[in-house]
Structures are given as C-alpha cells and as structure tokens.
Short mmCIF file of C-alpha atoms in Angstrom, two decimals:
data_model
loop_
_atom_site.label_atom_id
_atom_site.label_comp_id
_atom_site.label_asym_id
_atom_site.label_seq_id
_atom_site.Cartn_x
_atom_site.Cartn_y
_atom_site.Cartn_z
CA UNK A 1 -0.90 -2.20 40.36
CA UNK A 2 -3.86 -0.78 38.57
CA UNK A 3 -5.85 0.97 41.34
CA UNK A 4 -4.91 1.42 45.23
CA UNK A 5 -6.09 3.29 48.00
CA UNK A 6 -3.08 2.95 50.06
CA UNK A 7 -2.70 6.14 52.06
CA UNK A 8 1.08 5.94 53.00
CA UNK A 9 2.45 8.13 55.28
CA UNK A 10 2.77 11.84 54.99
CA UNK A 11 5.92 12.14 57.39
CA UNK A 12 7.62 9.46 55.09
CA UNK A 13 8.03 7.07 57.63
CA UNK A 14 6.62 4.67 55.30
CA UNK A 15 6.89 0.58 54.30
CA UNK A 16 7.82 1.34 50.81
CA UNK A 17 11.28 3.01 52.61
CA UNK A 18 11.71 0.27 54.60
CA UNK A 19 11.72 -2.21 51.95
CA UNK A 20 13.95 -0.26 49.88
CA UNK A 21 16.48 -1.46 53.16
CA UNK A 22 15.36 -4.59 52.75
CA UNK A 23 16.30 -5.46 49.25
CA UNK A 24 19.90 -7.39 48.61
CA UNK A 25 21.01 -4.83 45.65
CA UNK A 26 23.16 -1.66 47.30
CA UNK A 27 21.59 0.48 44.84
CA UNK A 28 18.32 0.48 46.95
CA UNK A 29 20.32 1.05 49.89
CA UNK A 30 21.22 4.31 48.37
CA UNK A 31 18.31 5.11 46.97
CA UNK A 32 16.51 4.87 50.68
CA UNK A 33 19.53 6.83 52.23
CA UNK A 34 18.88 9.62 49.52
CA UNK A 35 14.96 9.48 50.10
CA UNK A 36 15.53 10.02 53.96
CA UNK A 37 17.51 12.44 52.91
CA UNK A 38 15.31 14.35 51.20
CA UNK A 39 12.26 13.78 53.28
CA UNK A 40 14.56 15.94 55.82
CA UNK A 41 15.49 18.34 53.52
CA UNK A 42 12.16 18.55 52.95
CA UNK A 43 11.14 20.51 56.01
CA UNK A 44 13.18 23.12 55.74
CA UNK A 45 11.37 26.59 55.74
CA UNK A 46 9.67 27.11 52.77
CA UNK A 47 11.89 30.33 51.51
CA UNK A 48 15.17 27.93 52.24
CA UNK A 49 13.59 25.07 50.64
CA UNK A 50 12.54 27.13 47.16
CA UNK A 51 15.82 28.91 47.35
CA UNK A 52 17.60 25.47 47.55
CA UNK A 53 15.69 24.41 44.62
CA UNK A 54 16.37 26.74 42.36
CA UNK A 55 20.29 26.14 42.85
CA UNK A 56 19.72 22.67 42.17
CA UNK A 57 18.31 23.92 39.20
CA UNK A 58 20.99 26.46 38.20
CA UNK A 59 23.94 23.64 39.36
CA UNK A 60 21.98 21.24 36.35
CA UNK A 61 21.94 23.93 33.73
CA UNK A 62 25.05 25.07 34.18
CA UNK A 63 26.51 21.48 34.07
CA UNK A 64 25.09 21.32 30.20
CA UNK A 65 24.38 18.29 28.56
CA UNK A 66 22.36 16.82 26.45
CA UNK A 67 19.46 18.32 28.39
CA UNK A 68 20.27 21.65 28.50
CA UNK A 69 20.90 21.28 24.40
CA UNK A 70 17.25 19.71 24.44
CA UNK A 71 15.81 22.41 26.54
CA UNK A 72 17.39 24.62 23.82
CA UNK A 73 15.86 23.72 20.97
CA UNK A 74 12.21 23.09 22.42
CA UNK A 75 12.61 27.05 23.21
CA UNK A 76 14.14 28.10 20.41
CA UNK A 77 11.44 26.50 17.92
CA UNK A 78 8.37 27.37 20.03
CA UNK A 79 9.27 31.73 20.39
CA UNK A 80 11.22 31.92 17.02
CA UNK A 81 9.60 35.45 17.36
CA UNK A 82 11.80 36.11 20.80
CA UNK A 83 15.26 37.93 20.61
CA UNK A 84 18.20 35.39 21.71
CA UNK A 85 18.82 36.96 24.40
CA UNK A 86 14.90 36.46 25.68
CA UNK A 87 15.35 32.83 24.80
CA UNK A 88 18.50 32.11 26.91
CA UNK A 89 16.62 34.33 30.02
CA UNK A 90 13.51 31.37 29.40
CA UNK A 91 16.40 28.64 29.14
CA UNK A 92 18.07 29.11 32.53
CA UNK A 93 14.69 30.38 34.26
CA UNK A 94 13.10 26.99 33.04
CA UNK A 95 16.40 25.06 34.95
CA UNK A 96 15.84 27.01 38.10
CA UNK A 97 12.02 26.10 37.71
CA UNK A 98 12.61 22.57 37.43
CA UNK A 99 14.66 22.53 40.37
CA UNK A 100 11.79 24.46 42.46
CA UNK A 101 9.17 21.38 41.26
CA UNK A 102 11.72 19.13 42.60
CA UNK A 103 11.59 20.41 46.19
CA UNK A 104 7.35 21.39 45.69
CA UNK A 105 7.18 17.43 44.73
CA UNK A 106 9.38 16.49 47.89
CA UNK A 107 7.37 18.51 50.11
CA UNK A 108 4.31 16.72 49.32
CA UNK A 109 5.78 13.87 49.35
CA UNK A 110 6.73 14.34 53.02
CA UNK A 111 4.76 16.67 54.15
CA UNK A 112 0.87 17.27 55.01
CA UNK A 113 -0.03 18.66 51.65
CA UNK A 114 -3.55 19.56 52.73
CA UNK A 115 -2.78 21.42 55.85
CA UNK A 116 0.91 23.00 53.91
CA UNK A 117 -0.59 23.90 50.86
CA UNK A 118 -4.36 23.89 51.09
CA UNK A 119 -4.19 27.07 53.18
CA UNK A 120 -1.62 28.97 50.47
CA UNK A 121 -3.61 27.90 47.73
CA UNK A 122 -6.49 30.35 46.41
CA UNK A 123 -8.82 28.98 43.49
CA UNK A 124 -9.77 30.85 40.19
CA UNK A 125 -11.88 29.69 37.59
CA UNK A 126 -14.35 28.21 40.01
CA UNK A 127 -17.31 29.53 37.81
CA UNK A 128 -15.49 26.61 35.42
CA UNK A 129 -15.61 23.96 37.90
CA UNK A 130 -19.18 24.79 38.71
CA UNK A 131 -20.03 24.71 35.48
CA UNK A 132 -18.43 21.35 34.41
CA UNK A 133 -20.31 19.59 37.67
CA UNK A 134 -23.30 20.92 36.38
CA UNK A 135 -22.84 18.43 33.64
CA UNK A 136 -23.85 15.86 35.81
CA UNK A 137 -20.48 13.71 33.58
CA UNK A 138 -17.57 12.76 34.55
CA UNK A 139 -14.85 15.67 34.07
CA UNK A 140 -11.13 14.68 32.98
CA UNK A 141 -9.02 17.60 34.65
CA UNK A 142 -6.10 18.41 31.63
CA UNK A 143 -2.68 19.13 32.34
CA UNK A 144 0.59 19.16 31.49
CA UNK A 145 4.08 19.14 32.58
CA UNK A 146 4.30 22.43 34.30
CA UNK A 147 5.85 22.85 37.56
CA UNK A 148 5.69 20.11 39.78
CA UNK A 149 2.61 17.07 38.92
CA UNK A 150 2.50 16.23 42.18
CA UNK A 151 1.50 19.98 43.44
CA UNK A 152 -0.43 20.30 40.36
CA UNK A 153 -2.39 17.09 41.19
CA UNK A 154 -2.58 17.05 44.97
CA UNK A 155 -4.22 21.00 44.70
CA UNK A 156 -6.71 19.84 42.30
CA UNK A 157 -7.56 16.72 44.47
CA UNK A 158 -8.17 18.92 47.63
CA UNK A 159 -10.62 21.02 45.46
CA UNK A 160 -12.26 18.13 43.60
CA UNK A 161 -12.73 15.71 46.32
CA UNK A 162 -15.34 17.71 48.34
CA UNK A 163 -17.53 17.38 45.34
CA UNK A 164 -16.28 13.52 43.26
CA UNK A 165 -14.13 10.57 43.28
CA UNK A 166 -10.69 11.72 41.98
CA UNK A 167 -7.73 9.67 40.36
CA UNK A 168 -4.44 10.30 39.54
CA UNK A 169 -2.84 8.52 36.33
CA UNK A 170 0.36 7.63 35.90
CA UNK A 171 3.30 6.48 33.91
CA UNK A 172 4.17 3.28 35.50
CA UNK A 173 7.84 2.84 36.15
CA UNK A 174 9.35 -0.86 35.26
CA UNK A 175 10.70 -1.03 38.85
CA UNK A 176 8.43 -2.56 41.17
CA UNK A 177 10.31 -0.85 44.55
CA UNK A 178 9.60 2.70 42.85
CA UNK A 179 6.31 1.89 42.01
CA UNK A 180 5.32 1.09 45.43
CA UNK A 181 6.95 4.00 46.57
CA UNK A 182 5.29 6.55 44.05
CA UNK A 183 1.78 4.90 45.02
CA UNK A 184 2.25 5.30 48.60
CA UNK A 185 3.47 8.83 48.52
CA UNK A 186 1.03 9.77 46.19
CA UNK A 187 -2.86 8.08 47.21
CA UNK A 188 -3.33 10.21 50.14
CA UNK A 189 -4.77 12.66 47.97
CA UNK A 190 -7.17 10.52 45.58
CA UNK A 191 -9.01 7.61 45.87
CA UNK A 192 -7.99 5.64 43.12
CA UNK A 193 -4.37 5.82 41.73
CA UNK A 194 -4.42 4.32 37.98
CA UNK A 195 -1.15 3.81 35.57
CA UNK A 196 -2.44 5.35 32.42
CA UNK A 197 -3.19 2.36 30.60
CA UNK A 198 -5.42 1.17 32.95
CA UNK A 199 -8.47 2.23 30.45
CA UNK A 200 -10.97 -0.10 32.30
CA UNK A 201 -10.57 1.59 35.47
CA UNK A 202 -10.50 5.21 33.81
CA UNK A 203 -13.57 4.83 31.99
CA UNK A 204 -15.43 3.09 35.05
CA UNK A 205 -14.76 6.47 37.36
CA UNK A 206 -15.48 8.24 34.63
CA UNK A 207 -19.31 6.85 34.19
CA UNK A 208 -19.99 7.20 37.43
CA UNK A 209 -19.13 10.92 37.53
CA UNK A 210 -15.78 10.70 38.56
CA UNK A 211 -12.90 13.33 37.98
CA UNK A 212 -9.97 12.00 36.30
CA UNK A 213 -6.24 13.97 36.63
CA UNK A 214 -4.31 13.43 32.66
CA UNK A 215 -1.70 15.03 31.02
CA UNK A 216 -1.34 13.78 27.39
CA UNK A 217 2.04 16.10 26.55
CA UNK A 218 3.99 13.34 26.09
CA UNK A 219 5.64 12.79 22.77
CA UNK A 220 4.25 9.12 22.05
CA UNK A 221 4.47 7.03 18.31
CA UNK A 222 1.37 4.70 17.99
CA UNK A 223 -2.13 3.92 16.62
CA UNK A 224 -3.38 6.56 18.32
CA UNK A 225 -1.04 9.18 18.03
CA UNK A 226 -1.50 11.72 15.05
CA UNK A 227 0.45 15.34 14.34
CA UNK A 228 -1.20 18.63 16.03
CA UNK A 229 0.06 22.07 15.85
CA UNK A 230 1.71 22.75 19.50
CA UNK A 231 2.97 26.19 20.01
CA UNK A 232 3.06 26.41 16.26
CA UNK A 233 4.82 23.06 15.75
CA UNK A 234 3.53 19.86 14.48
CA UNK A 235 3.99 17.44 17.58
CA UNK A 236 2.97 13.86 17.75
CA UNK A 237 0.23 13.65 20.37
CA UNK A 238 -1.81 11.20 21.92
CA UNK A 239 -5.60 11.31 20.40
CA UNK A 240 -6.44 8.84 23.04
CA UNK A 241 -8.10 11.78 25.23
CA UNK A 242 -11.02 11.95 22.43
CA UNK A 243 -11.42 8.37 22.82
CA UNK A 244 -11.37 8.28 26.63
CA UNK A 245 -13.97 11.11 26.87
CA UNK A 246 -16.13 9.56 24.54
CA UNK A 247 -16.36 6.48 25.98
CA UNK A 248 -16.35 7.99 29.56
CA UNK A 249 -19.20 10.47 28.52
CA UNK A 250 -16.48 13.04 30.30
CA UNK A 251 -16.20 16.73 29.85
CA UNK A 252 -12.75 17.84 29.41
CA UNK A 253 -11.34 20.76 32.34
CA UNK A 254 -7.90 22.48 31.41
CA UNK A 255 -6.57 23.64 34.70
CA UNK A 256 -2.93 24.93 35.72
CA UNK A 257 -1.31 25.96 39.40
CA UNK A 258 0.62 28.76 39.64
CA UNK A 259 3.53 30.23 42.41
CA UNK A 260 2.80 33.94 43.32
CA UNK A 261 5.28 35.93 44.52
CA UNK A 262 4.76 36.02 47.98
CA UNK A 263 5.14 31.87 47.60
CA UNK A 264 1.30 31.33 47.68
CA UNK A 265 -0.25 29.67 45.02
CA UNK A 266 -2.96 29.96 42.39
CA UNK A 267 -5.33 26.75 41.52
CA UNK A 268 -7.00 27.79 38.31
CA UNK A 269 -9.93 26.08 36.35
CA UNK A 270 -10.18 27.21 32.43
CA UNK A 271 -13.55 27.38 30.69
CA UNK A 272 -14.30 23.35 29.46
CA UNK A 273 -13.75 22.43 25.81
CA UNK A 274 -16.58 22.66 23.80
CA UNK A 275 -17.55 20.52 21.33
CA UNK A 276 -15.54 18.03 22.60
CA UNK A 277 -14.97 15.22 21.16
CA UNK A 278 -15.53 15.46 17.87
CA UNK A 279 -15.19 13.27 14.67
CA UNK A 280 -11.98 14.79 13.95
CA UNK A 281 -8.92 13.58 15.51
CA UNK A 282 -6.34 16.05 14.35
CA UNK A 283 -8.98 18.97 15.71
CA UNK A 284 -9.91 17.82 18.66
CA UNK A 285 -6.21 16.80 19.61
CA UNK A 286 -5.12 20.69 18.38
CA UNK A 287 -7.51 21.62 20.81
CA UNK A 288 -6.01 20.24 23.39
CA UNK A 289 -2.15 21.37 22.51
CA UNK A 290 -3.91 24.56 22.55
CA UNK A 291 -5.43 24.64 25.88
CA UNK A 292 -1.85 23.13 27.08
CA UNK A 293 -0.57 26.55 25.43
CA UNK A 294 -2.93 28.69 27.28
CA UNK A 295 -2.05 27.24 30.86
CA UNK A 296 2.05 27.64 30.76
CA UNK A 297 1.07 30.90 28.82
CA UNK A 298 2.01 33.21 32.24
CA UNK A 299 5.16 31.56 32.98
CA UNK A 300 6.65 29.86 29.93
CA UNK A 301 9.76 29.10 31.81
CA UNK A 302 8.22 26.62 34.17
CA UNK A 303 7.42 23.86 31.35
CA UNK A 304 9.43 21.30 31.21
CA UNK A 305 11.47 22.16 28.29
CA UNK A 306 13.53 19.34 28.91
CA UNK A 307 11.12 16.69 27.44
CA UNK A 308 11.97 15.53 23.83
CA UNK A 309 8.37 17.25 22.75
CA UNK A 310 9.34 17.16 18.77
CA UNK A 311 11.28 14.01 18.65
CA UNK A 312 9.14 12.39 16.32
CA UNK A 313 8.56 14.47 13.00
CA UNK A 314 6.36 14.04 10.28
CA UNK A 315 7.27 12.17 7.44
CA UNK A 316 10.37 13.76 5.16
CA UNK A 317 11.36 16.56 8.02
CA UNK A 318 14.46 16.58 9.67
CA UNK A 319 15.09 15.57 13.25
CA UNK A 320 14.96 18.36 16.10
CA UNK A 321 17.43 16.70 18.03
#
C-alpha cells in the first residue's frame, strides 16, 4: 500500500477489526479481542488512562529481560557523565514512559484526536514554522522515537494541515491484516500515508510543497547508512534524509511534543537546519543526530531506550549488546 486516504473510523468500529474476525488463523481472533479491548480501555479518563500506562510500564521493567538490559546500556553509554544512581532513575522513568505512549497511541487510535488533543495542545516555535513556509519548499518535519509517534504525528498534522498536504511515513509491517489496520487508524490525520520506501511518492509531495512527517533514528546497515556522533556515540544512521531533501528541494523542521504536568501538551517547532544538505554525508547526518539530541533533551527518559540504537559498530569495536 504505498499511499491511501482511507479515513477509518475514530471510534474503532472499523473494517480492518472486522476482518481480523474474519480470518481462519485464531491468532487474529485474539488479536481483534485484544484491540476491542483496548479501544475500551481507551476511554477511560485521561488521569486513569496515563496512570494505567505507566504501570504497564513499571509491570515491563520490572519483568527484566533482554529489553530492560538493552535499555541499560543505551543509557549508560549516552550520560557516562551521570551518577548510577541518576541512570537507574532514567531507566525505570523511560519504562513508565513507554507505557504512557502506549495508552497516548491507543487513544488516538480510538478516539477523536483533533477534538481530544487539539484543544490540550499549545504550539511553540511557531516563528519556525512560519519561517520554513516562507520557503515556499516543501518542509520534512524530523523526529524521533520519543513518546508516542502517533501523538507526535497526529499534533503536527493538525498544525500543518491548515497550511500543506501532510504525510505520515512508515515502517511497513510484513503482515498484511496489521497493515490495514495501522493505515486505517492512522490517515484520518494526513492525506497521504506512505511506507518509507515509497521515495516516488515522498519526493512528489515534497515538490509540490508538501510537509513530510520522518524519523530516521533507526539503527539501519546499507548503502546509505554511514557512522554519526549521537549523544557522543558513533551510531549507524540513515544519510538518506540528505538525499530526500535534495531531491525534494525540502527544508528540514526538527520538532518534538511534550506532556506538561497538568497532562496538556506542548507542540514545538525548532529553528530549520541550515545549510542543509550539504556535500558531506557524515555532517549533514551529525546534524541531524544532533537536532534528535536537542528534542528528547527536556525529558531524556521518554526516548525509547529500548531500541538497539548502537547495534552496529564501526569496524574493529566491540558489540554494545
């Protein structure tokens, strides 16, 4: 499926359920009873449902694993400069986190994101966003894996649609069923909906002034991959974002969302990269890790730690994991 406007259904009454019923294999049976589940659990009250998330979160960490151990050593090596005891507080905050992006994803899932969210959300930055549509080019919005991508994504599409054409990209699963489920849970809020390969489609938005949503913080091994300081660290990192924005003619927008305390939220639009892209791979790729650094900078403990971020290392170092 390389572009869709389905528009599902936001009380998650949808076809892509249904089917899941449908299917011979018990295992989608399950999988639809859990959904309904959760599309219930859902609408609890918004304290309740955070509250519930975080002990989801605490119930994984304390079970351990070869998560937790991953979690671990992601923390370790990125604040070497932090006492252990600081370290462990970031480990089972960034468990507690995870579970509260679990719950923040279901509720957009089955909920009316605009109307829940888009009156709890307040925007900073917007001189940024002004300032990249004064470009006149299309803008990729940077992110990463902070918090919940679906929040992240679905705030900056209820700010960026009054003004472009928004996409979301995606990792597309192997599983057809979940794939039609993730599409039709997620298009309500974009227009186009492309898995991440899709470069034909990005590029085409892109020229015609469209705003395309991309987080490149996944550890990947290829032709296009090459090592960047992240947090201090060499990581292997996509350098396809240089080549995207080149041939989209597209200005690059870190942005982040952040939970207040009061359970409101915080859309916020960094300044755009400058000089971006250049001829150099390895600099304009460190410039990305390093706007990635500056939006989980308030609240370390709500990146997901849990990712394998050093798994590959450069040639002659030891493994991380």
């Amino acid at each position: 499926m390389a572009d869709t406007d389905s528009k599902g259904d936001p009380q998650g009454r949808s076809s892509a359920i249904i089917s899941l019923f449908l299917q011979p294999s018990p295992k989608y049976w399950l999988l639809g009873l859990a959904i309904l589940l959760l599309s219930a659990i859902s609408h609890l009250p918004y304290r309740i449902l955070l509250s519930l998330g975080r002990a989801i979160g605490a119930m994984i960490y304390r079970s351990g694993g070869r998560v937790k151990h991953i979690a671990n050593v992601n923390i370790t090596r990125c604040y070497p400069s932090l006492a252990p005891e600081a370290q462990q507080r970031i480990l089972q905050q960034s468990f507690r986190e995870l579970g509260i992006s679990v719950v923040e994803t279901f509720r957009v899932w089955f909920g009316d994101a605009e109307k829940f969210y888009g009156s709890r959300t307040k925007l900073e930055g917007e001189d940024h966003w002004r300032a990249a549509l004064a470009r006149e080019r299309g803008i990729i919005l940077l992110s990463c894996h902070y918090g919940s991508l679906d929040l992240n994504a679905t705030l900056a599409g209820l700010q960026v649609r009054k003004y472009r054409k928004y996409a979301f990209t995606y990792r597309k699963p192997s599983d057809q069923l979940v794939d039609r489920f993730l599409v039709e849970k997620r298009t309500p809020y974009a227009d186009h909906f492309f898995p991440v390969n899709n470069l034909v489609g990005i590029i085409r938005l892109l020229k015609k002034q469209g705003v395309v949503w991309y987080a490149p913080d996944i550890e990947v091994k290829n032709k296009n991959s090459v090592f960047a300081n992240f947090m201090g660290i060499p990581a292997s990192t996509t350098a396809g974002l240089s080549k995207l924005a080149q041939a989209g003619n597209a200005v690059i927008l870190p942005f982040g969302h952040y939970r207040n305390s009061d359970n409101t939220y915080t859309l916020k639009f960094f300044p755009p990269l400058e000089g971006f892209p250049s001829e150099d791979a390895v600099a304009d790729t460190r410039q990305i890790n390093r706007a990635i650094e500056h939006i989980i900078r308030p609240f370390p403990e709500r990146y997901w730690w849990t990712i394998k971020r050093f798994k590959n290392r450069p040639a002659g170092e030891p493994p991380f994991y």
